Amino acid sequence: MNNRAPTVAQLRAFAALAEKLHFRDAAAELGMSQPALSGAVAALEETLGTRLVERTTRHVLLTRSGEAVAQRARAVLAGVEELAEAAQTTGRPFTGDLHLGVIPTVAPYLLPALLRPLKARYPELELILHEEQTATILDGLVSGRLDLAVLATPVEGTGMTGLALYDEDFMLVYPGDDPGAPRGPVALTALRELPVLVMEEGHCLRDQTLEVCQEAGRDGLASTRAASLATLVQLVAGGLGVTLLPSTAAAVEARPGSGLGATRFRDPAPGRSILLVHRSSSPRAAEFEQLARTMREAVKAHRMPVRLPAEA
Amino acid sequence: MNNRAPTVAQLRAFAALAEKLHFRDAAAELGMSQPALSGAVAALEETLGTRLVERTTRHVLLTRSGEAVAQRARAVLAGVEELAEAAQTTGRPFTGDLHLGVIPTVAPYLLPALLRPLKARYPELELILHEEQTATILDGLVSGRLDLAVLATPVEGTGMTGLALYDEDFMLVYPGDDPGAPRGPVALTALRELPVLVMEEGHCLRDQTLEVCQEAGRDGLASTRAASLATLVQLVAGGLGVTLLPSTAAAVEARPGSGLGATRFRDPAPGRSILLVHRSSSPRAAEFEQLARTMREAVKAHRMPVRLPAEA
DNA sequence: GGATCGTGATAGGAGTTACCTATGAATAAC
DNA sequence: GTTATTCATAGGTAACTCCTATCACGATCC
């Protein structure tokens, strides 16, 4: 007794036979020999445990089971066809949903430059934004919840590939009416004398700021911690201290009339690199590289205060 | 390049993997080895021309195509399952539609005896009646429009199998007020002197009557031809002649008070056999034989004026 | 009525496929 | 560094599918 499931080939064979009601013609249409079709149909009958066709040298008739099976076989074959087509369609690059994670200290300054050009160039791409902290984003990438992410160095996740988008320097941001405001680039060591405010835990900008401070020889920090970059800026404006902001953020937050001032550091200025990150195992690596190129072009076109990688 | 269609086994393999997201576990559930599953999924990807899963030693993730394909694969597999089940269900004997052809000179006298017992015994059987002439019925059997038929001998169709239901004698039917009405069984030769009315062409009763008349030594016939048996009876009642009717019909049409008389012929009396006919190639032969037995029982229970085959 | 044509089933053999066991490569976790 | 877990690969065997050639049966034709 054949105990296995029907085969697509068998269903295809039977469907053709059900349509033509003639073994030779059906076999010819399928591009197979008549005995092969005969065997396939016989195997299907064996599998299903029912006679599907009444064969005579005179005529081929479908049994009741045959009628029922033929109908469903057509449906199944259509489903397989649709499946094959869906596999192609869904896999097309630059189409469909793309879940993009972006860290909060980059999102508000980068996305305005990106969204319009991306939509223009890839109209079928549905960008779904997730503004989350680095750890959450990495977890999302690993689990498949996210396809792609914009993160800042260092990225410590394993199995991740980062494509350089741009580098940005940190700038010193201080209250706009500060009488001791610097008039030119300042040395990193200036941080030793200043009350540096940072964001709360979890934000990578916090860790980056701490690292810079440590490098500058500063130990303690003001205890106040801002939950968001907007709050941090308000604290500085309120005179509670200074802070470090990436140039893209500083350009916006310390713009003329904002009540804040910003100045660069002397070379070598501290900074961070912004990367487009995806799972190394992703089959869409090529697509993402192309996407990174487009993003760099958009950044350049938007005249963001950053350094682009050499190639761009 | 693999150019063929996906296999049910491949879809099953991929569906299991999509559910478990773990090659070993999925393979175990399918009762196959992990390499076999690995190969099956790889083959499916090759066939579809798309990466379906992102594999790492750490995790297995579905690509977008993978998600789409998994969903449709489940649908296809459900369809196959349903198909297999439908094949069983539809093939069950004594269930579903059964197209039964019955000749007009039998239908009104046999069916009252059959329908109730059949419905009682086979409640799931849907008898669909087709009252047609022999030639049409045979054509219907050959083409598959009909599954089964009640015909009278001789049946000349090839590839048909006839199961004897009963034999019925022909009776001489005459006007009830005929002064020369016979008082007992008459000889066949009596037909020579009588104006025998027959039905129009196509009815097998006409051919049978003609044959009996020829045997009796009668040549010409009255030119009037009745389109139906009811008409024929009216013609006889109107005094236009006599006719031959099978005993089952005569018992009804020449019943007391009908204005008609009927008498038997002396042995060997002419008659005809009623058969249950199906295509010899039908896989339902056994079912039909059982049906024939039930019909004979019903005929017997209904006390129809016929002779049943010896076995019954 | 015998020969011929057309039908589907069967036989034998070649090519391919699918599977299993054993092993390899890569990555986490300790 | 070592171990454990994961999926991929290799080699060999068993099974399947398909093809060509032929058979058996029935209808048709001369």
XYZ file of C-alpha atoms (C1' of nucleotides) in Angstrom:
684
model
C 0.000 0.000 0.000
C 1.309 3.361 -0.962
C 0.974 5.502 2.086
C 2.402 8.764 0.876
C 0.950 12.045 -0.135
C 0.066 12.945 -3.699
C 2.744 14.607 -5.772
C 2.371 17.865 -7.616
C 3.470 16.058 -10.760
C 0.739 13.498 -10.227
C -1.869 16.183 -9.733
C -0.670 17.974 -12.820
C -0.876 14.740 -14.772
C -4.346 13.971 -13.546
C -5.591 17.497 -14.143
C -4.422 17.331 -17.730
C -6.083 13.980 -18.184
C -9.296 15.237 -16.626
C -9.330 18.058 -19.117
C -8.508 16.088 -22.241
C -10.036 12.763 -21.241
C -7.416 11.187 -23.444
C -4.133 9.721 -22.230
C -2.065 10.358 -25.325
C -3.232 13.931 -25.844
C -2.821 14.800 -22.214
C 0.626 13.231 -22.138
C 1.609 15.182 -25.211
C 0.454 18.412 -23.628
C 2.505 17.647 -20.549
C 5.502 16.746 -22.652
C 5.697 13.243 -21.321
C 5.085 9.806 -22.734
C 1.727 8.087 -22.482
C 3.002 5.305 -20.207
C 4.455 7.893 -17.846
C 1.091 9.602 -17.561
C -0.621 6.275 -17.176
C 1.704 5.413 -14.345
C 1.334 8.777 -12.681
C -2.444 8.550 -12.645
C -2.307 4.975 -11.428
C 0.038 6.037 -8.638
C -2.321 8.825 -7.645
C -5.216 6.412 -7.516
C -3.128 4.094 -5.404
C -2.223 6.929 -3.095
C -5.794 8.107 -2.697
C -7.149 4.619 -2.513
C -9.852 5.382 -5.068
C -10.465 4.881 -8.737
C -10.382 8.280 -10.389
C -10.941 7.393 -14.023
C -12.834 4.711 -15.847
C -10.590 3.551 -18.651
C -11.637 1.761 -21.777
C -9.962 1.725 -25.119
C -13.077 3.530 -26.178
C -13.360 6.318 -23.676
C -11.907 7.794 -20.523
C -14.451 8.911 -17.947
C -13.977 10.515 -14.575
C -15.544 8.793 -11.621
C -17.319 10.845 -9.006
C -14.118 10.865 -6.981
C -12.309 11.804 -10.132
C -14.541 14.815 -10.652
C -14.026 15.951 -7.095
C -10.295 15.362 -7.187
C -9.878 17.072 -10.552
C -11.580 20.181 -9.264
C -9.424 20.351 -6.179
C -6.304 19.425 -8.098
C -6.823 22.462 -10.287
C -7.109 24.600 -7.184
C -3.969 23.118 -5.694
C -2.030 23.646 -8.909
C -3.206 27.224 -9.080
C -2.009 27.630 -5.512
C 1.403 26.268 -6.396
C 1.585 28.570 -9.370
C 0.652 31.515 -7.245
C 3.199 30.456 -4.658
C 5.970 30.388 -7.216
C 4.963 33.772 -8.506
C 4.671 35.220 -5.017
C 8.163 34.004 -4.273
C 9.490 36.018 -7.195
C 7.383 39.094 -6.602
C 7.911 39.337 -2.879
C 11.634 38.929 -3.304
C 11.979 41.887 -5.643
C 14.413 44.417 -4.211
C 13.269 47.881 -3.189
C 9.674 46.798 -2.798
C 7.417 46.049 0.120
C 7.870 46.730 3.797
C 11.298 47.536 5.137
C 11.580 47.834 8.892
C 14.288 50.363 9.664
C 15.521 50.998 13.181
C 17.070 54.383 13.925
C 18.588 55.560 17.181
C 16.902 58.598 18.728
C 19.935 60.858 18.511
C 20.126 60.390 14.783
C 16.517 60.038 13.662
C 15.336 63.668 13.851
C 18.397 65.001 12.043
C 18.953 62.342 9.415
C 15.454 61.339 8.396
C 14.445 64.724 6.983
C 17.294 64.333 4.542
C 16.467 60.738 3.675
C 12.756 60.224 3.433
C 11.936 62.268 0.399
C 14.809 61.045 -1.792
C 14.182 57.417 -0.824
C 10.505 57.661 -1.608
C 11.287 59.314 -4.899
C 13.822 56.737 -5.929
C 12.101 53.615 -4.553
C 8.394 54.364 -4.735
C 7.469 50.761 -4.034
C 9.493 50.651 -0.858
C 7.466 51.040 2.334
C 9.802 52.367 4.977
C 8.596 51.541 8.472
C 10.553 53.478 11.063
C 11.398 52.242 14.537
C 13.041 54.855 16.760
C 14.673 52.769 19.475
C 17.841 52.531 21.464
C 20.822 50.594 20.169
C 20.307 47.480 22.281
C 16.654 47.164 21.294
C 17.505 47.675 17.664
C 20.220 45.021 17.704
C 17.819 42.614 19.319
C 15.277 43.462 16.648
C 17.770 42.785 13.911
C 18.716 39.422 15.377
C 15.121 38.351 15.828
C 14.114 39.485 12.383
C 11.752 42.175 13.619
C 13.961 44.725 11.860
C 15.591 44.428 8.482
C 17.969 47.332 8.710
C 19.157 49.925 11.181
C 21.042 53.184 11.483
C 23.423 52.966 14.420
C 26.492 54.732 15.726
C 29.862 53.097 16.290
C 30.838 51.047 18.054
C 28.449 48.273 17.068
C 29.255 45.221 19.090
C 26.611 42.825 17.785
C 28.077 39.743 16.203
C 27.026 38.636 12.808
C 26.185 42.203 11.857
C 27.516 44.086 8.883
C 27.834 47.867 9.028
C 27.981 50.122 6.010
C 29.517 53.547 6.692
C 27.041 56.342 6.089
C 28.922 59.325 7.454
C 31.132 60.561 10.289
C 30.131 63.416 12.500
C 32.179 65.347 15.052
C 30.998 66.074 18.550
C 30.566 69.740 19.344
C 30.540 71.515 22.653
C 27.143 73.032 23.296
C 26.747 75.740 25.934
C 24.228 78.381 26.982
C 24.032 81.166 24.463
C 24.508 83.952 27.030
C 27.521 82.330 28.650
C 30.032 85.127 29.224
C 32.918 82.628 29.065
C 31.857 81.257 25.724
C 34.770 80.250 23.559
C 35.399 82.116 20.372
C 37.095 79.373 18.412
C 37.780 75.679 18.504
C 38.392 74.471 22.028
C 40.736 71.841 23.355
C 39.315 68.606 24.622
C 40.794 69.333 27.999
C 38.356 72.200 28.399
C 35.819 69.571 29.408
C 37.676 69.091 32.669
C 36.482 72.444 33.946
C 32.875 72.224 32.729
C 29.711 70.657 34.136
C 28.903 68.151 31.384
C 25.307 66.969 31.216
C 24.497 63.592 29.686
C 21.466 61.579 28.737
C 20.071 58.739 30.777
C 21.303 55.181 30.436
C 20.638 53.256 27.282
C 21.372 56.042 24.840
C 24.541 55.400 22.975
C 25.228 59.121 22.899
C 25.617 58.926 26.653
C 28.279 56.256 26.391
C 30.052 58.138 23.657
C 30.049 61.335 25.697
C 31.381 59.516 28.735
C 34.159 58.035 26.686
C 35.173 61.431 25.356
C 35.130 62.882 28.857
C 37.250 60.066 30.142
C 39.695 60.693 27.354
C 39.734 64.361 28.292
C 40.684 63.443 31.832
C 37.385 64.225 33.440
C 36.077 61.864 36.055
C 32.824 62.865 37.713
C 29.782 64.159 35.922
C 26.762 66.212 36.816
C 24.170 63.873 38.228
C 21.284 65.247 36.196
C 20.321 62.933 33.325
C 18.070 63.848 30.460
C 15.567 61.373 29.098
C 15.711 62.776 25.618
C 17.938 64.946 23.544
C 15.333 67.695 23.565
C 15.369 67.711 27.350
C 19.150 67.738 27.410
C 19.145 70.821 25.218
C 16.666 72.539 27.496
C 18.841 71.819 30.487
C 21.821 73.430 28.806
C 19.757 76.394 27.733
C 18.637 76.713 31.321
C 22.233 77.132 32.380
C 22.644 73.867 34.202
C 25.734 72.922 32.265
C 27.150 72.085 28.868
C 26.980 68.969 26.766
C 28.341 67.264 23.699
C 26.171 66.924 20.641
C 26.969 65.406 17.287
C 27.353 68.051 14.639
C 24.107 67.116 12.932
C 22.198 67.651 16.154
C 24.144 70.774 17.113
C 23.401 72.381 13.776
C 19.735 72.159 14.556
C 19.597 72.643 18.305
C 22.150 75.454 18.573
C 21.031 77.323 15.535
C 20.991 81.152 15.732
C 18.221 82.341 17.998
C 18.038 79.094 19.893
C 19.698 80.522 22.952
C 22.527 78.041 22.629
C 26.004 78.206 21.317
C 28.156 75.465 19.836
C 31.796 75.211 19.001
C 34.056 72.638 17.450
C 36.910 70.893 19.161
C 40.462 71.243 18.006
C 41.757 68.422 15.902
C 41.720 65.589 16.436
C 38.103 66.284 17.219
C 36.093 63.511 18.894
C 33.220 62.113 16.886
C 31.313 59.055 15.897
C 30.509 57.141 12.760
C 26.971 56.438 11.647
C 26.426 53.043 10.026
C 23.718 51.277 8.148
C 23.601 47.867 9.813
C 22.067 44.558 8.717
C 22.498 40.910 9.548
C 25.563 39.598 7.758
C 23.502 36.604 6.734
C 20.824 38.671 5.047
C 20.343 37.760 1.396
C 19.474 41.397 0.753
C 23.026 42.593 1.379
C 23.410 43.899 -2.161
C 20.113 45.742 -1.942
C 21.161 47.315 1.343
C 24.487 48.444 -0.092
C 22.654 50.187 -2.865
C 20.380 51.732 -0.266
C 23.409 52.975 1.666
C 24.755 54.654 -1.470
C 21.458 56.404 -1.992
C 21.453 57.523 1.628
C 24.928 59.010 1.320
C 23.864 60.916 -1.756
C 20.862 62.246 0.110
C 23.031 63.302 3.031
C 25.337 65.085 0.644
C 22.500 66.763 -1.193
C 20.997 67.933 2.073
C 24.334 69.558 2.994
C 24.472 67.981 6.393
C 27.543 68.992 8.401
C 29.257 65.607 8.202
C 32.123 63.858 6.471
C 31.172 61.259 3.897
C 33.273 58.179 3.259
C 35.933 58.605 0.624
C 34.110 56.712 -2.075
C 31.034 58.904 -2.061
C 19.049 25.833 -13.196
C 16.291 23.717 -11.818
C 13.294 24.446 -13.967
C 10.688 22.228 -12.399
C 7.745 22.827 -10.172
C 7.872 22.617 -6.408
C 7.123 19.259 -4.853
C 4.547 18.613 -2.185
C 7.286 17.044 -0.104
C 9.336 20.196 -0.462
C 6.438 22.381 0.552
C 5.759 20.155 3.502
C 9.397 20.372 4.505
C 9.480 24.112 4.193
C 6.209 24.584 6.040
C 7.533 22.578 8.957
C 10.724 24.588 8.969
C 8.803 27.844 8.812
C 6.867 26.791 11.858
C 9.748 25.536 13.959
C 12.492 27.774 12.603
C 14.852 24.953 13.440
C 16.127 22.390 10.966
C 16.665 19.555 13.369
C 13.348 19.914 15.164
C 11.427 20.314 11.938
C 13.145 17.290 10.437
C 12.284 15.254 13.512
C 8.656 16.254 13.233
C 8.630 15.202 9.613
C 10.333 11.936 10.430
C 13.306 12.650 8.228
C 16.933 13.445 8.807
C 18.188 16.964 9.106
C 20.274 16.811 5.912
C 17.247 15.613 3.999
C 15.259 18.607 5.141
C 18.173 20.875 4.419
C 18.337 19.522 0.920
C 14.624 19.764 0.371
C 14.531 23.420 1.381
C 17.576 24.165 -0.727
C 15.916 22.471 -3.683
C 12.776 24.523 -3.173
C 14.801 27.708 -3.084
C 16.548 26.642 -6.259
C 13.224 25.923 -7.893
C 11.710 29.233 -6.899
C 14.864 31.142 -7.604
C 14.689 32.927 -4.261
C 16.222 32.646 -0.852
C 13.480 31.603 1.536
C 15.361 31.359 4.805
C 18.316 33.134 6.300
C 20.434 30.447 7.918
C 23.002 30.933 10.595
C 24.180 28.488 13.162
C 22.549 30.885 15.541
C 19.132 31.369 14.071
C 16.866 30.542 11.184
C 14.826 33.439 9.841
C 12.323 33.596 7.038
C 12.957 36.129 4.332
C 10.067 38.148 2.998
C 9.698 35.617 0.208
C 9.888 32.934 2.835
C 7.002 34.443 4.765
C 4.893 34.675 1.650
C 5.768 31.200 0.473
C 5.192 29.652 3.900
C 1.707 31.100 4.036
C 0.790 29.819 0.604
C 2.502 26.511 1.205
C 0.226 25.950 4.174
C -2.759 26.693 1.962
C -1.541 24.306 -0.718
C -0.933 21.543 1.800
C -4.385 22.046 3.243
C -5.734 21.775 -0.280
C -3.917 18.511 -0.839
C -5.209 17.192 2.439
C -8.720 18.161 1.517
C -8.295 16.584 -1.874
C -7.257 13.288 -0.380
C -10.182 13.367 1.989
C -12.612 14.311 -0.755
C -11.393 11.375 -2.806
C -12.347 9.018 -0.014
C -15.622 10.665 0.879
C -16.895 11.102 -2.646
C -16.094 7.528 -3.488
C -18.213 6.071 -0.718
C -20.834 3.713 -2.166
C -24.554 4.490 -1.884
C -23.908 8.186 -1.372
C -24.224 11.234 -3.546
C -25.919 11.720 -6.869
C -26.806 8.718 -8.966
C -28.163 9.442 -12.413
C -30.569 6.684 -13.334
C -32.098 6.401 -16.772
C -35.432 4.590 -17.084
C -37.378 3.868 -20.256
C -40.871 5.417 -20.358
C -42.731 2.096 -20.560
C -41.186 0.962 -17.305
C -40.813 4.115 -15.247
C -44.405 4.699 -14.114
C -44.924 1.071 -13.085
C -41.573 0.234 -11.535
C -40.583 3.429 -9.771
C -43.488 3.462 -7.301
C -42.178 0.131 -6.064
C -38.571 1.251 -5.906
C -38.275 4.769 -4.673
C -39.413 4.382 -1.101
C -37.381 1.237 -0.324
C -34.264 2.700 -1.926
C -34.551 5.932 -0.004
C -35.117 4.003 3.195
C -32.158 1.732 2.685
C -29.720 4.232 1.172
C -30.676 7.576 2.712
C -27.510 9.252 1.456
C -28.185 8.247 -2.131
C -29.638 10.990 -4.300
C -31.478 9.304 -7.135
C -31.790 11.565 -10.137
C -34.242 10.115 -12.656
C -34.007 10.479 -16.413
C -36.993 9.134 -18.298
C -35.693 8.688 -21.819
C -35.796 6.272 -24.714
C -33.346 3.420 -24.952
C -31.025 4.996 -27.498
C -30.724 8.219 -25.535
C -30.094 6.316 -22.351
C -27.368 4.192 -23.917
C -25.727 7.295 -25.238
C -25.961 8.814 -21.790
C -24.317 5.786 -20.247
C -21.459 5.858 -22.731
C -20.835 9.550 -22.278
C -21.001 9.352 -18.518
C -24.113 11.508 -18.225
C -25.857 8.527 -16.669
C -24.463 6.087 -14.146
C -27.115 3.429 -14.386
C -30.226 2.567 -16.374
C -33.272 0.345 -16.413
C -33.731 -1.062 -19.903
C -35.561 -3.881 -21.619
C -33.906 -6.641 -23.604
C -32.410 -6.745 -26.054
C -29.654 -4.305 -25.104
C -27.233 -3.991 -27.937
C -24.811 -1.486 -26.511
C -21.279 -2.801 -26.329
C -19.318 -2.592 -23.165
C -22.505 -2.642 -21.113
C -23.327 -5.041 -18.346
C -26.953 -5.912 -17.613
C -28.222 -7.277 -14.331
C -31.551 -9.074 -14.570
C -34.243 -7.360 -12.544
C -37.352 -9.256 -13.640
C -39.183 -10.770 -16.614
C -42.610 -9.622 -17.614
C -45.047 -11.170 -20.103
C -46.846 -9.194 -22.750
C -50.616 -9.142 -22.397
C -53.285 -8.472 -24.962
C -55.184 -5.329 -24.087
C -58.561 -4.632 -25.668
C -61.582 -2.346 -25.165
C -63.536 -3.369 -22.078
C -66.869 -3.527 -23.850
C -65.523 -5.637 -26.683
C -68.177 -8.310 -27.319
C -65.543 -10.666 -28.731
C -63.336 -10.379 -25.669
C -61.507 -13.605 -24.865
C -62.373 -15.414 -21.693
C -58.988 -17.107 -21.141
C -55.414 -17.164 -22.375
C -55.285 -16.564 -26.079
C -52.996 -17.951 -28.719
C -50.382 -15.724 -30.261
C -51.978 -16.300 -33.647
C -55.004 -14.329 -32.498
C -53.004 -11.244 -33.306
C -53.365 -12.001 -37.000
C -57.015 -11.022 -36.917
C -56.704 -7.935 -34.721
C -55.872 -4.289 -35.400
C -52.736 -3.914 -33.265
C -51.842 -0.389 -32.288
C -48.225 0.515 -31.500
C -46.277 3.439 -30.185
C -44.240 5.803 -32.330
C -40.670 5.130 -33.317
C -37.967 5.145 -30.701
C -39.863 3.344 -28.014
C -38.484 -0.090 -27.481
C -41.941 -1.378 -26.684
C -42.827 -0.638 -30.294
C -39.972 -2.799 -31.563
C -40.842 -5.543 -29.143
C -44.478 -5.497 -30.204
C -43.514 -5.594 -33.851
C -41.306 -8.554 -33.224
C -44.090 -10.438 -31.465
C -46.478 -9.653 -34.302
C -44.000 -10.857 -36.871
C -43.590 -14.038 -34.907
C -47.352 -14.408 -34.838
C -47.448 -14.171 -38.591
C -48.929 -10.733 -38.839
C -47.541 -8.342 -41.404
C -49.272 -4.988 -41.631
C -50.221 -2.848 -38.697
C -52.629 -0.052 -38.045
C -51.000 3.178 -39.087
C -51.942 5.101 -35.992
C -49.003 5.572 -33.675
C -49.193 6.773 -30.117
C -46.622 9.140 -28.726
C -46.941 7.811 -25.225
C -48.222 4.775 -23.489
C -51.056 6.794 -21.966
C -52.154 7.816 -25.429
C -51.912 4.265 -26.668
C -54.205 3.144 -23.870
C -56.715 5.847 -24.732
C -56.715 4.749 -28.348
C -57.549 1.199 -27.329
C -60.252 2.388 -24.943
C -61.675 4.411 -27.789
C -62.115 1.230 -29.772
C -59.486 1.892 -32.425
C -57.811 -1.450 -31.861
C -55.916 -3.609 -29.413
C -52.328 -3.561 -28.250
C -49.717 -5.430 -26.334
C -48.666 -4.193 -22.933
C -46.184 -5.643 -20.507
C -47.884 -7.164 -17.504
C -46.734 -4.418 -15.173
C -48.354 -1.798 -17.373
C -51.441 -3.879 -18.075
C -52.081 -4.382 -14.368
C -52.353 -0.646 -13.966
C -53.908 0.464 -17.237
C -56.489 -2.330 -17.583
C -57.480 -2.411 -13.939
C -61.186 -2.955 -13.171
C -63.191 0.104 -14.031
C -60.646 1.366 -16.521
C -62.794 0.432 -19.504
C -60.093 -1.927 -20.723
C -59.637 -5.654 -20.601
C -56.412 -7.647 -20.611
C -55.653 -11.297 -21.068
C -52.579 -13.458 -21.025
C -51.177 -15.389 -23.945
C -50.926 -19.133 -23.907
C -47.456 -20.493 -23.086
C -44.931 -19.857 -24.325
C -46.117 -16.343 -23.754
C -44.118 -13.503 -25.322
C -42.429 -11.103 -22.946
C -39.366 -9.097 -22.193
C -36.686 -8.898 -19.545
C -35.955 -5.764 -17.600
C -32.296 -5.163 -16.811
C -30.267 -2.824 -14.681
C -27.498 -1.693 -17.026
C -24.163 -0.005 -16.384
C -20.888 0.408 -18.188
C -18.880 -2.783 -17.843
C -15.888 -0.649 -17.004
C -17.582 1.091 -14.106
C -15.686 0.692 -10.860
C -19.017 0.759 -9.060
C -20.074 -2.625 -10.428
C -20.265 -4.199 -6.987
C -22.337 -1.300 -5.695
C -24.710 -1.646 -8.627
C -25.113 -5.368 -8.075
C -26.126 -4.702 -4.508
C -28.521 -2.082 -5.806
C -30.033 -4.631 -8.208
C -30.622 -7.039 -5.333
C -32.394 -4.364 -3.375
C -34.514 -3.525 -6.404
C -35.584 -7.142 -6.856
C -36.584 -7.300 -3.227
C -38.616 -4.152 -3.668
C -40.316 -5.564 -6.747
C -41.171 -8.703 -4.828
C -42.448 -6.803 -1.809
C -44.611 -4.666 -4.050
C -46.212 -7.804 -5.532
C -45.628 -6.735 -9.072
C -46.984 -9.251 -11.634
C -43.536 -10.381 -12.828
C -41.153 -13.307 -12.598
C -38.002 -12.692 -10.609
C -34.718 -14.380 -11.497
C -34.160 -17.690 -9.778
C -31.666 -16.409 -7.244
C -34.001 -13.825 -5.757
C -14.966 -11.571 -41.531
C -10.303 -10.647 -41.504
C -7.176 -6.682 -41.433
C -6.144 -2.292 -39.691
C -6.177 1.528 -36.670
C -6.353 3.550 -32.218
C -6.608 3.004 -27.394
C -4.546 2.271 -22.695
C -1.654 -1.201 -20.024
C 2.703 -3.638 -19.305
C 7.870 -4.772 -19.400
C 12.634 -3.675 -19.118
C 16.290 -0.516 -18.453
C 18.624 4.059 -17.839
C 18.875 8.231 -15.539
C 17.728 10.929 -11.721
C 16.300 11.816 -7.267
C 15.819 11.427 -2.260
C 17.358 9.696 1.666
C 20.517 8.155 5.416
C 24.958 8.050 8.103
C 29.078 10.298 8.939
C 31.648 14.354 8.942
C 32.840 19.318 8.463
C 32.661 24.424 9.525
C 31.135 28.139 12.212
C 29.569 30.275 16.272
C 28.127 30.720 21.287
C 28.800 29.667 25.872
C 31.546 28.444 29.577
C 40.686 27.362 25.086
C 37.313 23.974 25.120
C 32.864 22.194 24.467
C 28.375 22.078 22.559
C 25.106 23.186 19.146
C 23.859 24.406 14.640
C 23.363 23.816 9.569
C 26.000 22.312 5.339
C 28.465 18.790 2.749
C 30.025 14.066 1.092
C 29.411 9.380 -0.222
C 26.579 5.538 -1.082
C 22.257 3.102 -1.483
C 17.512 2.555 -2.474
C 13.631 4.157 -4.776
C 11.372 6.495 -8.147
C 10.369 8.395 -12.716
C 10.666 8.286 -17.271
C 11.477 6.469 -21.880
C 11.131 2.968 -25.805
C 9.088 -1.070 -27.271
C 5.392 -4.150 -27.066
C 0.926 -6.192 -25.781
C -4.189 -6.718 -25.471
C -8.468 -5.109 -26.617
C -12.037 -3.091 -29.233
C -13.943 -0.519 -33.184
C -13.959 0.234 -37.860
C -13.396 -0.606 -42.712
C -13.200 -2.959 -47.013
